[in-house]
mmCIF file of C-alpha atoms in Angstrom:
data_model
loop_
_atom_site.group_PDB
_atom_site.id
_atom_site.type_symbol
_atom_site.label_atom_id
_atom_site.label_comp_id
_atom_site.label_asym_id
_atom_site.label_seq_id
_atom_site.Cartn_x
_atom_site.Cartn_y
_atom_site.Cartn_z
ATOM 1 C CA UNK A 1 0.000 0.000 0.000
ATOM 2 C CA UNK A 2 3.308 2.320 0.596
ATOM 3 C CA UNK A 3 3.431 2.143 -3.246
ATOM 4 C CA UNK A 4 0.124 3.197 -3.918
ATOM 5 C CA UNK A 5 0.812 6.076 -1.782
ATOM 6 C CA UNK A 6 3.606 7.215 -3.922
ATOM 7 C CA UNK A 7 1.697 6.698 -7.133
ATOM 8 C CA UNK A 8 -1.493 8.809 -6.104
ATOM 9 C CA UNK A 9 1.081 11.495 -5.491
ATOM 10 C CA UNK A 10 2.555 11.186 -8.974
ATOM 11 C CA UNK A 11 -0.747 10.723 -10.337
ATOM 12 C CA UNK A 12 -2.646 13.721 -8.446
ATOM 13 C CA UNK A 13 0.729 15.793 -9.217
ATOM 14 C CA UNK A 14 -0.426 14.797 -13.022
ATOM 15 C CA UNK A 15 -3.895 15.130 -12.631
ATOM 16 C CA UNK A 16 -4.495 17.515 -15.896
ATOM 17 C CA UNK A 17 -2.109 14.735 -17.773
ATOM 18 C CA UNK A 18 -2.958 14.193 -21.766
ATOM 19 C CA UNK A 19 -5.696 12.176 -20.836
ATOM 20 C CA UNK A 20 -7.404 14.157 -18.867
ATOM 21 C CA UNK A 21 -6.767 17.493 -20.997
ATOM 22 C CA UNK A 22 -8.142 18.335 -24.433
ATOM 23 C CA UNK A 23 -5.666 19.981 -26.724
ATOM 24 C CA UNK A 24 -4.137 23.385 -25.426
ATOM 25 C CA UNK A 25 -5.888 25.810 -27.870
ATOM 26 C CA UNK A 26 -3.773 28.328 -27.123
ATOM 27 C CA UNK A 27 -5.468 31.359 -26.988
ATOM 28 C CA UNK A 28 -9.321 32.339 -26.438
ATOM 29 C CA UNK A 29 -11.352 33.012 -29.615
ATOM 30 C CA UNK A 30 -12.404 36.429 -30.662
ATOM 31 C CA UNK A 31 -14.782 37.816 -28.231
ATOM 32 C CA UNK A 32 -14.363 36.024 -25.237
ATOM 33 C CA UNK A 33 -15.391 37.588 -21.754
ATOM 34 C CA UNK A 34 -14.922 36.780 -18.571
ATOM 35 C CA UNK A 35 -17.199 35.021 -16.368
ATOM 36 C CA UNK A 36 -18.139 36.633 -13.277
ATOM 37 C CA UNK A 37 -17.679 35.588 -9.873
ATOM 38 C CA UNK A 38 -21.510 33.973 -9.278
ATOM 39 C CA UNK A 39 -21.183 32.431 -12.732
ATOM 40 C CA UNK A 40 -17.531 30.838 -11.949
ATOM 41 C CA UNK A 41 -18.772 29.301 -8.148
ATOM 42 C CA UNK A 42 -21.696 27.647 -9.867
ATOM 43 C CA UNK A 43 -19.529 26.083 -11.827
ATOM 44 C CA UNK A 44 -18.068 24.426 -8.706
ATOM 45 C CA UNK A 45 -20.099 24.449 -5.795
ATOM 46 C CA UNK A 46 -21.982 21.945 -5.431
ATOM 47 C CA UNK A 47 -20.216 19.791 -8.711
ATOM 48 C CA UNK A 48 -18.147 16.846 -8.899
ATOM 49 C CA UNK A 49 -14.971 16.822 -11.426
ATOM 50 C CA UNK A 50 -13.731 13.829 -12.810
ATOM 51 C CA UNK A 51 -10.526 13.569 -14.083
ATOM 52 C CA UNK A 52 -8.683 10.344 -15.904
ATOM 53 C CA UNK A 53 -5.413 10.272 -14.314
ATOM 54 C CA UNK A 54 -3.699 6.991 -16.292
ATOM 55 C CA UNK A 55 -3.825 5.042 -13.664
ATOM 56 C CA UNK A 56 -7.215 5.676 -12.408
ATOM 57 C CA UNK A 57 -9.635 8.596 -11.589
ATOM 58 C CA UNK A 58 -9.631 11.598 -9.630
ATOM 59 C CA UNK A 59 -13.080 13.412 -8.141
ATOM 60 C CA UNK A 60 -13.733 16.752 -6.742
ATOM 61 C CA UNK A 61 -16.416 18.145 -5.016
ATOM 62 C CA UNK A 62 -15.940 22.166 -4.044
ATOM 63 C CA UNK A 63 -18.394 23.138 -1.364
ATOM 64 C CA UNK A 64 -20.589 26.306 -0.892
ATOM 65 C CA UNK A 65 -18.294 26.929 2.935
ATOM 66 C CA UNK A 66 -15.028 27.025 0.786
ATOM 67 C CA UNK A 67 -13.648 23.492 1.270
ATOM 68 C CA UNK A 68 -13.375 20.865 -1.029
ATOM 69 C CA UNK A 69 -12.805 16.879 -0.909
ATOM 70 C CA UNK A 70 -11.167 14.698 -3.276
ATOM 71 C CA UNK A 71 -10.867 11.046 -3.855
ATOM 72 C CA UNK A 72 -8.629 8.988 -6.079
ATOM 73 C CA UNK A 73 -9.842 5.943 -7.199
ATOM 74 C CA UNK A 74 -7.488 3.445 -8.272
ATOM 75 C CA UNK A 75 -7.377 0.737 -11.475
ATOM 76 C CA UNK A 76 -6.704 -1.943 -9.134
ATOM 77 C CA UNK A 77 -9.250 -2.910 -7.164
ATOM 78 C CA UNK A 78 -8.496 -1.231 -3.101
ATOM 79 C CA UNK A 79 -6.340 1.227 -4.020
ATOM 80 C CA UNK A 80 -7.547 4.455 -2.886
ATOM 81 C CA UNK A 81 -6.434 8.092 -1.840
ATOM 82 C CA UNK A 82 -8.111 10.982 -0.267
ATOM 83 C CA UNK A 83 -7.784 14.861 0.247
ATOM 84 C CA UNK A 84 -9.484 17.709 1.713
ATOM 85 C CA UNK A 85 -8.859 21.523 1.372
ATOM 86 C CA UNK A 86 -10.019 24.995 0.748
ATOM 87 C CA UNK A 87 -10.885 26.877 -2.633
ATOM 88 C CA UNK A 88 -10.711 30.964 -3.382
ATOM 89 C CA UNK A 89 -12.434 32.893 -5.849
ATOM 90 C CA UNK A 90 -11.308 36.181 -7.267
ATOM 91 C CA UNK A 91 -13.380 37.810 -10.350
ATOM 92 C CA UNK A 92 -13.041 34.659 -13.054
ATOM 93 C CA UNK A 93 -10.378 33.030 -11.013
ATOM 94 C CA UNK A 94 -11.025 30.323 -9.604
ATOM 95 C CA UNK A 95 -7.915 28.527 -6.326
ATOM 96 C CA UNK A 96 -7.719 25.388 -4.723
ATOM 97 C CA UNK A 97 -5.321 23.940 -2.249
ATOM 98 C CA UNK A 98 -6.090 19.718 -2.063
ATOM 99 C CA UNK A 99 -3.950 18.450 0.537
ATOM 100 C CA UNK A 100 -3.572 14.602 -0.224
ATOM 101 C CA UNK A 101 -3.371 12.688 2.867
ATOM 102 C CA UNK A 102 -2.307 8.897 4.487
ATOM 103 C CA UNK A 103 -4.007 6.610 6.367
ATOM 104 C CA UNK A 104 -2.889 8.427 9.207
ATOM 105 C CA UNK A 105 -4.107 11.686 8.135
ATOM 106 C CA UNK A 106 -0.519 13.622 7.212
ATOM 107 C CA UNK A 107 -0.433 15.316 4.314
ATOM 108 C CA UNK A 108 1.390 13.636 1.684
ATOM 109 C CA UNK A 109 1.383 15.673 -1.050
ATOM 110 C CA UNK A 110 -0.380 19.339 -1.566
ATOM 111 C CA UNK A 111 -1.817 20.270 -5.435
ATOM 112 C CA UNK A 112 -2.821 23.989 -5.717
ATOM 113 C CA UNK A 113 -3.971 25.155 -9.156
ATOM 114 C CA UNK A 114 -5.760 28.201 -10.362
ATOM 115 C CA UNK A 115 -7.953 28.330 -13.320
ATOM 116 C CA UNK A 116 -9.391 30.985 -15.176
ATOM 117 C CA UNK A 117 -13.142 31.241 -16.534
ATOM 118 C CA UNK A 118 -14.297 32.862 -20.297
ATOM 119 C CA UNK A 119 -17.560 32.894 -22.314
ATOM 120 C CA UNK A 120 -17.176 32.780 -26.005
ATOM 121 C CA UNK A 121 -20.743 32.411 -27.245
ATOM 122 C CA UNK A 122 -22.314 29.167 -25.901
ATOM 123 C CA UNK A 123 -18.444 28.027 -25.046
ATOM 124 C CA UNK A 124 -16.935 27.659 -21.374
ATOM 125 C CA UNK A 125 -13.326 28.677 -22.047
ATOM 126 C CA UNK A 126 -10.628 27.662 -18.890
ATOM 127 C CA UNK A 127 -7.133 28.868 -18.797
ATOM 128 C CA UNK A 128 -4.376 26.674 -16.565
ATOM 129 C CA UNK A 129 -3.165 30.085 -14.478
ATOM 130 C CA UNK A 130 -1.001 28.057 -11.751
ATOM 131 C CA UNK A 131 -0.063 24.697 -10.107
ATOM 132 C CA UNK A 132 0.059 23.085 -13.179
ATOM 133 C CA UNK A 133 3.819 23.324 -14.454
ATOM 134 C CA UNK A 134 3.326 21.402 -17.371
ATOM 135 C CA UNK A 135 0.206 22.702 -18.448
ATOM 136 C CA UNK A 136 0.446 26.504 -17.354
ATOM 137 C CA UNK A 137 -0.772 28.844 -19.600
ATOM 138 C CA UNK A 138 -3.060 25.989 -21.782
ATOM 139 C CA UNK A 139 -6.613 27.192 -22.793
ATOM 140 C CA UNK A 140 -9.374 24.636 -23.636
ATOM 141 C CA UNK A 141 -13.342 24.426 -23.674
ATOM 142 C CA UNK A 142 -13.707 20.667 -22.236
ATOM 143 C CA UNK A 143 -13.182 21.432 -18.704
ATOM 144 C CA UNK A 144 -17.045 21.825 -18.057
ATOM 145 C CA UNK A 145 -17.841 18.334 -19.851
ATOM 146 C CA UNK A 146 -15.899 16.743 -16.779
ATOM 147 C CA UNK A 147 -18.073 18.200 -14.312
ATOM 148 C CA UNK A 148 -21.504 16.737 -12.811
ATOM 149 C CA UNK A 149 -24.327 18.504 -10.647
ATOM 150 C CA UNK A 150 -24.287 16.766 -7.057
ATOM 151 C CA UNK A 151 -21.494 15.509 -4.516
ATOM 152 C CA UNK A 152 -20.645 12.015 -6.159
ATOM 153 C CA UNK A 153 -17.108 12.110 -3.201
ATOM 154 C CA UNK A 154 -18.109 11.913 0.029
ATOM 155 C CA UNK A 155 -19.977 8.740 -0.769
ATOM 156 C CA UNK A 156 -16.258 7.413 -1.578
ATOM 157 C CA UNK A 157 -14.882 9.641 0.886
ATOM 158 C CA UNK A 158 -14.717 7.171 4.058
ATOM 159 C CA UNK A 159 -14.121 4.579 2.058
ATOM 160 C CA UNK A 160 -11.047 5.780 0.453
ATOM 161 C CA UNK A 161 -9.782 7.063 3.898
ATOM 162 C CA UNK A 162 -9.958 3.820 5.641
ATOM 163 C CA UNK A 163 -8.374 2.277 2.123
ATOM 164 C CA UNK A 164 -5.416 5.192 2.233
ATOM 165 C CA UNK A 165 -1.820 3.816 3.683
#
């Protein structure tokens, strides 16, 4: 279980890997505006993301009182990691700060990006602003097709805890 450990660290480090992302666009079509603040927290609040991570699947669930949890879900059957944390919202910017944790409840490894929010027509537009090395600066429109109404992690939430190592 050590191992798995290790790999939900590399794995949530490369959450927005290529098979999670769409292809960086690199720049926002003609016209785009910003989304405002309401418009970029329901987006969030309330939603799950799922993310493909290669070696299994990554949720998120960002709550109206400014935390968040996470679960990782693992392609082998009992492997599981967890995370809780805090999000910020400034105009169409849009923090959060997962801390992934052990069995034992110590932060193992802390992911922190900040995304960016545009309207072009009926497209959601996101830009990668921080916390994503890699993938800083990337703009895309599929970020909203990973997202769900509802909290679909703290049904796995417990679960994933006890499971964590």
């Amino acid at each position: 279980m050590k191992t798995f450990v290790v790999a939900v660290v590399i794995s949530t480090a490369c959450v927005f890997s290529g098979s999670a992302f769409a292809k960086n666009e690199g720049k926002l079509p003609k016209g785009a505006v910003e989304l405002s603040e309401p418009e970029v927290k329901d987006l969030y609040i309330g939603h799950t993301v799922k993310y493909d991570v290669g070696d299994g699947l990554v949720y998120y669930t960002w709550f109206a009182d400014g935390t968040l949890k996470g679960v990782k879900v693992g392609k082998n059957k009992g492997e599981y990691g967890y995370a809780d944390g805090t999000w910020t919202e400034t105009g169409n910017t849009f923090c959060f700060t997962s801390n992934w944790k052990n069995k034992s409840g110590d932060t193992v490894y802390v992911y922190k990006p900040c995304k960016a929010w545009w309207r072009a027509g009926k497209q959601i537009w996101t830009k990668n602003i921080s916390g994503d090395d890699k993938y800083d600066g990337d703009i895309y429109n599929n970020e909203v097709k990973k997202m769900s109404k509802g909290d679909k992690v703290t049904p796995m939430f417990e679960k994933a805890k006890a499971a964590a190592e």
